[in-house]
Short mmCIF file of C-alpha atoms in Angstrom, two decimals:
data_model
loop_
_atom_site.label_atom_id
_atom_site.label_comp_id
_atom_site.label_asym_id
_atom_site.label_seq_id
_atom_site.Cartn_x
_atom_site.Cartn_y
_atom_site.Cartn_z
CA UNK A 13 -120.03 -17.02 -239.52
CA UNK A 14 -116.47 -15.69 -239.83
CA UNK A 15 -115.83 -16.34 -236.14
CA UNK A 16 -117.18 -19.88 -236.46
CA UNK A 17 -114.87 -20.54 -239.41
CA UNK A 18 -111.86 -19.35 -237.41
CA UNK A 19 -112.74 -21.72 -234.58
CA UNK A 20 -113.18 -24.55 -237.09
CA UNK A 21 -109.71 -23.92 -238.52
CA UNK A 22 -108.23 -24.49 -235.05
CA UNK A 23 -110.28 -27.63 -234.39
CA UNK A 24 -109.60 -29.04 -237.85
CA UNK A 25 -105.86 -28.39 -238.00
CA UNK A 26 -104.25 -31.56 -239.43
CA UNK A 27 -101.84 -33.08 -236.91
CA UNK A 28 -101.24 -36.72 -237.87
CA UNK A 29 -98.85 -36.37 -240.82
CA UNK A 30 -95.23 -37.25 -240.06
CA UNK A 31 -92.15 -36.21 -242.02
CA UNK A 32 -92.02 -39.73 -243.48
CA UNK A 33 -95.69 -39.39 -244.50
CA UNK A 34 -94.86 -36.09 -246.19
CA UNK A 35 -92.25 -37.77 -248.37
CA UNK A 36 -94.74 -40.49 -249.32
CA UNK A 37 -97.44 -37.95 -250.19
CA UNK A 38 -95.02 -36.01 -252.39
CA UNK A 39 -94.14 -39.13 -254.34
CA UNK A 40 -97.60 -40.66 -254.62
CA UNK A 41 -99.63 -37.49 -255.19
CA UNK A 42 -97.18 -35.29 -257.11
CA UNK A 43 -94.48 -37.61 -258.44
CA UNK A 44 -91.75 -35.81 -256.49
CA UNK A 45 -89.12 -38.08 -254.92
CA UNK A 46 -88.07 -36.30 -251.74
CA UNK A 47 -84.97 -37.26 -249.80
CA UNK A 48 -85.86 -35.46 -246.58
CA UNK A 49 -88.65 -33.38 -245.06
CA UNK A 50 -89.07 -31.13 -242.05
CA UNK A 51 -92.06 -29.40 -240.50
CA UNK A 52 -92.47 -25.67 -241.16
CA UNK A 53 -94.16 -23.25 -238.77
CA UNK A 54 -97.76 -22.70 -239.73
CA UNK A 55 -100.90 -21.13 -238.31
CA UNK A 56 -103.74 -23.52 -239.15
CA UNK A 57 -102.28 -25.84 -241.80
CA UNK A 58 -99.57 -28.53 -241.65
CA UNK A 59 -96.64 -27.55 -243.86
CA UNK A 60 -93.41 -29.34 -244.74
CA UNK A 61 -90.22 -28.35 -246.52
CA UNK A 62 -89.34 -31.24 -248.85
CA UNK A 63 -85.91 -31.51 -250.46
CA UNK A 64 -84.89 -33.82 -253.29
CA UNK A 65 -81.50 -35.40 -253.89
CA UNK A 66 -80.76 -32.95 -256.73
CA UNK A 67 -81.31 -29.92 -254.46
CA UNK A 68 -84.85 -28.98 -255.52
CA UNK A 69 -87.11 -27.78 -252.71
CA UNK A 70 -90.88 -27.78 -252.31
CA UNK A 71 -93.50 -26.81 -249.74
CA UNK A 72 -96.08 -29.50 -249.07
CA UNK A 73 -99.25 -27.86 -247.75
CA UNK A 74 -101.84 -29.98 -245.98
CA UNK A 75 -104.69 -27.54 -245.53
CA UNK A 76 -106.85 -27.38 -242.43
CA UNK A 77 -110.19 -29.14 -242.56
CA UNK A 78 -112.23 -25.94 -242.72
CA UNK A 79 -110.43 -24.62 -245.81
CA UNK A 80 -110.30 -28.10 -247.36
CA UNK A 81 -114.05 -28.11 -247.89
CA UNK A 82 -113.76 -24.79 -249.74
CA UNK A 83 -111.89 -25.99 -252.82
CA UNK A 84 -112.80 -22.87 -254.84
CA UNK A 85 -110.83 -20.76 -252.34
CA UNK A 86 -107.74 -22.94 -252.83
CA UNK A 87 -108.22 -22.61 -256.57
CA UNK A 88 -108.44 -18.84 -256.12
CA UNK A 89 -105.05 -18.89 -254.40
CA UNK A 90 -103.60 -20.74 -257.39
CA UNK A 91 -105.25 -18.15 -259.64
CA UNK A 92 -103.55 -15.33 -257.75
CA UNK A 93 -100.21 -17.12 -258.03
CA UNK A 94 -100.66 -17.45 -261.80
CA UNK A 95 -101.59 -13.78 -262.23
CA UNK A 96 -98.67 -12.52 -260.14
CA UNK A 97 -96.17 -14.87 -261.75
CA UNK A 98 -97.25 -13.70 -265.21
CA UNK A 99 -96.39 -10.16 -264.06
CA UNK A 100 -92.89 -11.28 -263.01
CA UNK A 101 -93.61 -11.06 -259.29
CA UNK A 102 -91.74 -13.78 -257.42
CA UNK A 103 -94.21 -16.24 -255.87
CA UNK A 104 -94.22 -20.02 -255.34
CA UNK A 105 -95.57 -22.02 -258.28
CA UNK A 106 -98.12 -24.83 -258.00
CA UNK A 107 -96.99 -28.36 -258.90
CA UNK A 108 -99.36 -30.62 -260.84
CA UNK A 109 -100.82 -33.70 -259.21
CA UNK A 110 -100.50 -37.13 -260.81
CA UNK A 111 -102.79 -40.18 -260.97
CA UNK A 112 -105.11 -41.16 -258.14
CA UNK A 113 -103.81 -43.33 -255.31
CA UNK A 114 -105.71 -45.28 -252.68
CA UNK A 115 -107.64 -43.07 -250.23
CA UNK A 116 -106.73 -39.94 -252.18
CA UNK A 117 -108.84 -37.96 -254.61
CA UNK A 118 -107.59 -35.66 -257.36
CA UNK A 119 -109.67 -32.47 -257.27
CA UNK A 120 -108.06 -30.58 -260.12
CA UNK A 121 -104.65 -30.15 -261.76
CA UNK A 122 -103.02 -28.82 -258.59
CA UNK A 123 -105.15 -30.05 -255.69
CA UNK A 124 -105.72 -33.49 -254.24
CA UNK A 125 -106.91 -34.81 -250.86
CA UNK A 126 -105.63 -37.23 -248.26
CA UNK A 127 -107.08 -38.70 -245.02
CA UNK A 128 -105.75 -37.12 -241.80
CA UNK A 129 -106.44 -36.85 -238.08
CA UNK A 130 -107.43 -33.39 -236.81
CA UNK A 131 -106.51 -31.51 -233.65
CA UNK A 132 -109.94 -32.23 -232.16
CA UNK A 133 -109.35 -36.00 -232.49
CA UNK A 134 -111.67 -36.56 -235.45
CA UNK A 135 -110.63 -37.80 -238.88
CA UNK A 136 -111.37 -36.56 -242.37
CA UNK A 137 -110.02 -35.53 -245.75
CA UNK A 138 -107.71 -32.57 -246.18
CA UNK A 139 -106.73 -30.79 -249.37
CA UNK A 140 -103.07 -31.09 -250.34
CA UNK A 141 -101.00 -28.82 -252.58
CA UNK A 142 -97.33 -28.85 -253.52
CA UNK A 143 -95.60 -25.54 -254.23
CA UNK A 144 -92.09 -24.72 -255.35
CA UNK A 145 -89.96 -23.45 -252.47
CA UNK A 146 -88.22 -20.15 -253.17
CA UNK A 147 -84.87 -20.34 -251.40
CA UNK A 148 -84.59 -16.65 -250.54
CA UNK A 149 -84.19 -15.29 -247.00
CA UNK A 150 -87.33 -14.23 -245.17
CA UNK A 151 -87.53 -10.59 -244.17
CA UNK A 152 -87.51 -11.66 -240.51
CA UNK A 153 -84.05 -13.19 -241.09
CA UNK A 154 -82.44 -9.94 -242.21
CA UNK A 155 -81.69 -6.73 -240.26
CA UNK A 156 -84.53 -4.21 -240.63
CA UNK A 157 -83.43 -1.03 -242.38
CA UNK A 158 -85.35 1.98 -243.62
CA UNK A 159 -84.35 1.27 -247.27
CA UNK A 160 -85.71 -2.27 -246.87
CA UNK A 161 -89.00 -0.90 -245.53
CA UNK A 162 -89.17 1.45 -248.51
CA UNK A 163 -88.65 -1.53 -250.78
CA UNK A 164 -91.43 -3.37 -248.94
CA UNK A 165 -93.93 -0.57 -249.54
CA UNK A 166 -93.10 -0.31 -253.24
CA UNK A 167 -93.23 -4.09 -253.68
CA UNK A 168 -96.65 -4.40 -252.05
CA UNK A 169 -98.00 -1.56 -254.20
CA UNK A 170 -96.75 -3.28 -257.34
CA UNK A 171 -98.33 -6.52 -256.15
CA UNK A 172 -101.65 -4.81 -255.43
CA UNK A 173 -101.62 -3.07 -258.79
CA UNK A 174 -101.42 -6.49 -260.46
CA UNK A 175 -104.09 -7.93 -258.16
CA UNK A 176 -106.55 -5.25 -259.27
CA UNK A 177 -107.11 -7.56 -262.26
CA UNK A 178 -107.08 -10.83 -260.29
CA UNK A 179 -110.62 -11.07 -258.99
CA UNK A 180 -112.11 -14.50 -258.29
CA UNK A 181 -115.58 -15.34 -256.90
CA UNK A 182 -114.14 -17.41 -254.03
CA UNK A 183 -112.19 -14.41 -252.73
CA UNK A 184 -115.47 -12.64 -251.93
CA UNK A 185 -115.69 -14.47 -248.63
CA UNK A 186 -116.33 -14.17 -244.92
CA UNK A 187 -112.99 -14.12 -243.11
CA UNK A 188 -112.30 -13.08 -239.54
CA UNK A 189 -109.01 -11.48 -240.57
CA UNK A 190 -110.82 -9.12 -242.94
CA UNK A 191 -110.47 -5.72 -241.27
CA UNK A 192 -114.10 -5.04 -242.10
CA UNK A 193 -114.94 -7.77 -239.56
CA UNK A 194 -112.93 -6.29 -236.69
CA UNK A 195 -115.98 -5.87 -234.38
CA UNK A 196 -116.37 -9.67 -234.32
CA UNK A 197 -113.16 -9.90 -232.30
CA UNK A 198 -115.09 -8.84 -229.20
CA UNK A 199 -116.05 -12.53 -229.03
CA UNK A 200 -112.41 -13.40 -228.40
CA UNK A 201 -111.54 -10.64 -225.92
CA UNK A 202 -111.92 -12.99 -222.89
CA UNK A 203 -108.77 -14.76 -224.16
CA UNK A 204 -106.80 -11.59 -223.39
CA UNK A 205 -106.26 -12.19 -219.68
CA UNK A 206 -104.27 -9.04 -218.86
CA UNK A 207 -106.80 -6.33 -217.84
CA UNK A 208 -104.73 -3.41 -219.20
CA UNK A 209 -104.26 -5.11 -222.55
CA UNK A 210 -107.94 -6.04 -222.75
CA UNK A 211 -108.85 -2.40 -222.06
CA UNK A 212 -106.49 -1.21 -224.81
CA UNK A 213 -107.96 -3.65 -227.33
CA UNK A 214 -111.47 -2.55 -226.39
CA UNK A 215 -110.55 1.10 -227.04
CA UNK A 216 -109.20 0.24 -230.49
CA UNK A 217 -112.36 -1.73 -231.32
CA UNK A 218 -114.43 1.26 -230.22
CA UNK A 219 -112.32 3.60 -232.37
CA UNK A 220 -112.73 1.39 -235.43
CA UNK A 221 -116.49 1.18 -235.02
CA UNK A 222 -116.77 4.95 -234.58
CA UNK A 223 -114.55 6.00 -237.51
CA UNK A 224 -113.98 3.20 -240.03
CA UNK A 225 -116.65 0.50 -239.93
CA UNK A 226 -119.26 2.41 -241.93
CA UNK A 227 -116.73 3.93 -244.34
CA UNK A 228 -114.76 0.89 -245.54
CA UNK A 229 -117.50 -0.65 -247.73
CA UNK A 230 -117.67 2.52 -249.83
CA UNK A 231 -113.93 2.67 -250.60
CA UNK A 232 -112.05 0.99 -253.47
CA UNK A 233 -112.37 -2.78 -253.23
CA UNK A 234 -109.88 -5.28 -254.62
CA UNK A 235 -108.16 -8.60 -254.09
CA UNK A 236 -105.34 -8.25 -251.56
CA UNK A 237 -102.77 -10.62 -250.06
CA UNK A 238 -103.77 -9.49 -246.57
CA UNK A 239 -100.84 -10.93 -244.59
CA UNK A 240 -97.59 -9.18 -245.57
CA UNK A 241 -95.72 -9.94 -242.36
CA UNK A 242 -91.98 -10.52 -242.28
CA UNK A 243 -92.44 -14.32 -242.29
CA UNK A 244 -94.23 -14.08 -245.66
CA UNK A 245 -91.93 -11.57 -247.37
CA UNK A 246 -88.86 -12.76 -249.26
CA UNK A 247 -85.79 -10.57 -249.61
CA UNK A 248 -82.85 -10.66 -251.98
CA UNK A 249 -79.83 -12.71 -250.83
CA UNK A 250 -77.94 -9.48 -250.08
CA UNK A 251 -80.86 -8.30 -247.93
CA UNK A 252 -81.17 -4.97 -249.74
CA UNK A 253 -84.63 -5.25 -251.26
CA UNK A 254 -87.88 -7.20 -251.13
CA UNK A 255 -87.92 -9.92 -253.78
CA UNK A 256 -91.10 -11.97 -253.39
CA UNK A 257 -94.10 -13.01 -251.32
CA UNK A 258 -95.55 -16.33 -250.09
CA UNK A 259 -98.63 -17.72 -248.32
CA UNK A 260 -101.94 -16.61 -249.83
CA UNK A 261 -104.12 -18.22 -247.15
CA UNK A 262 -105.58 -14.93 -245.91
CA UNK A 263 -106.22 -13.44 -249.33
CA UNK A 264 -109.62 -11.95 -250.01
CA UNK A 265 -111.56 -9.18 -251.75
CA UNK A 266 -111.87 -6.18 -249.44
CA UNK A 267 -111.02 -2.49 -249.16
CA UNK A 268 -107.73 -1.89 -250.98
CA UNK A 269 -106.39 0.47 -248.29
CA UNK A 270 -106.40 -2.45 -245.85
CA UNK A 271 -103.36 -3.91 -247.61
CA UNK A 272 -101.24 -0.86 -246.87
CA UNK A 273 -102.46 -0.73 -243.27
CA UNK A 274 -101.69 -4.43 -242.75
CA UNK A 275 -98.24 -4.09 -244.29
CA UNK A 276 -97.50 -1.05 -242.11
CA UNK A 277 -98.77 -2.78 -238.96
CA UNK A 278 -96.38 -5.70 -239.34
CA UNK A 279 -93.49 -3.43 -240.38
CA UNK A 280 -93.59 -1.37 -237.16
CA UNK A 281 -93.35 -4.42 -234.89
CA UNK A 282 -90.24 -4.28 -232.69
CA UNK A 283 -89.19 -0.95 -234.22
CA UNK A 284 -88.06 1.84 -231.87
CA UNK A 285 -89.12 4.59 -234.30
CA UNK A 286 -92.62 3.58 -235.37
CA UNK A 287 -93.27 6.83 -237.22
CA UNK A 288 -90.15 6.63 -239.41
CA UNK A 289 -90.84 3.02 -240.40
CA UNK A 290 -94.48 3.83 -241.18
CA UNK A 291 -93.37 6.79 -243.27
CA UNK A 292 -91.05 4.58 -245.37
CA UNK A 293 -93.75 2.00 -246.06
CA UNK A 294 -96.61 4.43 -246.69
CA UNK A 295 -94.68 6.89 -248.87
CA UNK A 296 -93.10 4.21 -251.06
CA UNK A 297 -96.41 2.34 -251.47
CA UNK A 298 -98.36 5.42 -252.47
CA UNK A 299 -95.66 6.59 -254.89
CA UNK A 300 -96.67 3.52 -256.92
CA UNK A 301 -100.35 3.29 -255.99
CA UNK A 302 -101.72 6.59 -254.61
CA UNK A 303 -104.66 6.76 -252.22
CA UNK A 304 -107.85 8.77 -252.26
CA UNK A 305 -108.28 11.20 -249.39
CA UNK A 306 -110.95 9.05 -247.72
CA UNK A 307 -108.52 6.11 -247.69
CA UNK A 308 -105.67 8.25 -246.40
CA UNK A 309 -107.70 9.46 -243.42
CA UNK A 310 -108.13 5.88 -242.15
CA UNK A 311 -104.52 4.69 -242.32
CA UNK A 312 -103.68 5.19 -238.65
CA UNK A 313 -106.92 3.62 -237.41
CA UNK A 314 -106.62 0.64 -239.76
CA UNK A 315 -102.98 0.05 -238.85
CA UNK A 316 -103.88 -0.02 -235.18
CA UNK A 317 -106.85 -2.24 -236.01
CA UNK A 318 -104.63 -4.86 -237.65
CA UNK A 319 -102.34 -4.93 -234.64
CA UNK A 320 -105.44 -5.34 -232.49
CA UNK A 321 -106.55 -8.27 -234.64
CA UNK A 322 -103.14 -9.88 -234.39
CA UNK A 323 -102.77 -9.72 -230.62
CA UNK A 324 -106.33 -10.80 -229.85
CA UNK A 325 -106.16 -13.75 -232.24
CA UNK A 326 -102.72 -14.72 -230.93
CA UNK A 327 -104.24 -14.92 -227.46
CA UNK A 328 -107.16 -16.99 -228.74
CA UNK A 329 -104.99 -19.33 -230.81
CA UNK A 330 -102.58 -19.88 -227.95
CA UNK A 331 -105.49 -20.72 -225.65
CA UNK A 332 -106.44 -23.44 -228.15
CA UNK A 333 -102.90 -24.76 -228.56
CA UNK A 334 -100.55 -23.71 -225.72
CA UNK A 335 -97.66 -25.76 -227.15
CA UNK A 336 -97.46 -23.78 -230.43
CA UNK A 337 -95.27 -20.82 -229.49
CA UNK A 338 -95.25 -19.70 -233.14
CA UNK A 339 -98.71 -18.34 -232.43
CA UNK A 340 -97.16 -15.77 -230.09
CA UNK A 341 -94.60 -14.44 -232.61
CA UNK A 342 -96.20 -11.01 -232.88
CA UNK A 343 -97.86 -10.88 -229.46
CA UNK A 344 -95.46 -8.96 -227.18
CA UNK A 345 -94.16 -6.52 -229.84
CA UNK A 346 -97.72 -6.25 -231.14
CA UNK A 347 -99.04 -4.97 -227.83
CA UNK A 348 -96.15 -2.52 -227.58
CA UNK A 349 -96.70 -1.16 -231.11
CA UNK A 350 -100.45 -0.96 -230.53
CA UNK A 351 -99.92 1.10 -227.39
CA UNK A 352 -97.51 3.39 -229.24
CA UNK A 353 -100.02 3.99 -232.03
CA UNK A 354 -102.92 4.53 -229.65
CA UNK A 355 -100.92 7.03 -227.57
CA UNK A 356 -100.05 9.21 -230.58
CA UNK A 357 -101.38 12.77 -230.21
CA UNK A 358 -103.68 14.14 -232.94
CA UNK A 359 -100.93 16.09 -234.71
CA UNK A 360 -98.77 12.95 -234.98
CA UNK A 361 -101.71 10.95 -236.31
CA UNK A 362 -102.19 13.64 -238.95
CA UNK A 363 -98.52 13.26 -239.92
CA UNK A 364 -98.89 9.46 -239.99
CA UNK A 365 -101.81 9.65 -242.40
CA UNK A 366 -100.18 12.48 -244.33
CA UNK A 367 -97.26 10.32 -245.47
CA UNK A 368 -99.54 8.92 -248.18
CA UNK A 369 -99.46 10.35 -251.69
CA UNK A 370 -102.94 11.17 -252.97
CA UNK A 371 -104.59 10.48 -256.31
CA UNK A 372 -104.65 13.62 -258.43
#
C-alpha cells in the first residue's frame, strides 16, 4: 500500500498551474493580492513563492492528487503547525481561505481545492493551502559548521519534545518514507542501474531487516517531522544557529529515534568528517531528549537506512521525471555517505551510537 501511494504521488503531481494562475488562486481562494510568483522546487507537489506589493511573502501549495484525497492528513499538518507555533518554534502559519469561487471547494478554514492537470495527463481536484513564507536563509545556503550542526540537533530535540503532545489520527498512516517500511524499497531497486550501488543498497536493506525491523515497533512512538534536511531547516540571518523548520509533508507517527537518525543522515551529506558531524547532532539532540539504550543501539543502522531510502527513491523519482534535477539533490553525496557509514568498523560504529546521552 505504501509503495502504491508513492507511485500515485508521482503520477498525480499537479503540473498545469502557471505563475499567473498562482496569483489568481491566491486572490480568489485566500484574498491575497500577489504582485509576482515563482515556482519553488518541490518533490511531489507544485509550490509557488508569492510576493505582495507591500513585501509580504507566502507559499502557495498545490498538493499532489494522492495527498489531496486525504484531507485529514493535510489537517494534521496544520495541527502540527499550530502546536509548534504555540511553543514558540518558528514554522509557517496557515492562511484562512475565503468564500467559494467557481470550480473550487472550501474544505475547511485553511484548505480548499482547485481543478488541475496531473503528470499522467489526467485531470482532477487538488487541495490548496497558503502558508506564510519565513524569509530566513535555508541551512543549505549557509556554510556548514560544527556549531551549526550542534544547533540543529538541539533544535530537532526541542521540536520533538513538543510533538510528543501533538498526536493526530491521520498521522498514523502508511508512508513509504517511514523507516519501518524500509524493506518495501526492494521494489524500487531496479531503478538503481549501477551494479555496485545496487549491491550496497541491498546490503543495507539486509542489515535493517536483521537488526532493526523487529525492534522498532516496540520502541517509543511519537509524531515526528521526518524530513529535517537542509532544504527544510531555516537558520538565523547570521547563519549561527537553526531558527525554524518547514514542510511537514512527510510527518507521521513512528519510532521517535527515527527523527534523530533522519536528521543525522542528512547532516552528514557532503561532509568530509562524517563521524564529527554525527557526534555534534547526536550529542546535542540527546542532551535535550535522551534515548533509551535500545534506541541508541540502532542509531548507526537507522542513519544508514535513511540514506538508503533517499538514494533509492531519488533513482526511482528521476526515472519517473528525468527533467526534475531537484530529485537528485542528495543522490551523489548520499551514495558517498552511505558507503562511508557501511564501511565503518565495529569499534567506530560503537562510538557512533555512543554519542547519544541515555535516559537515567
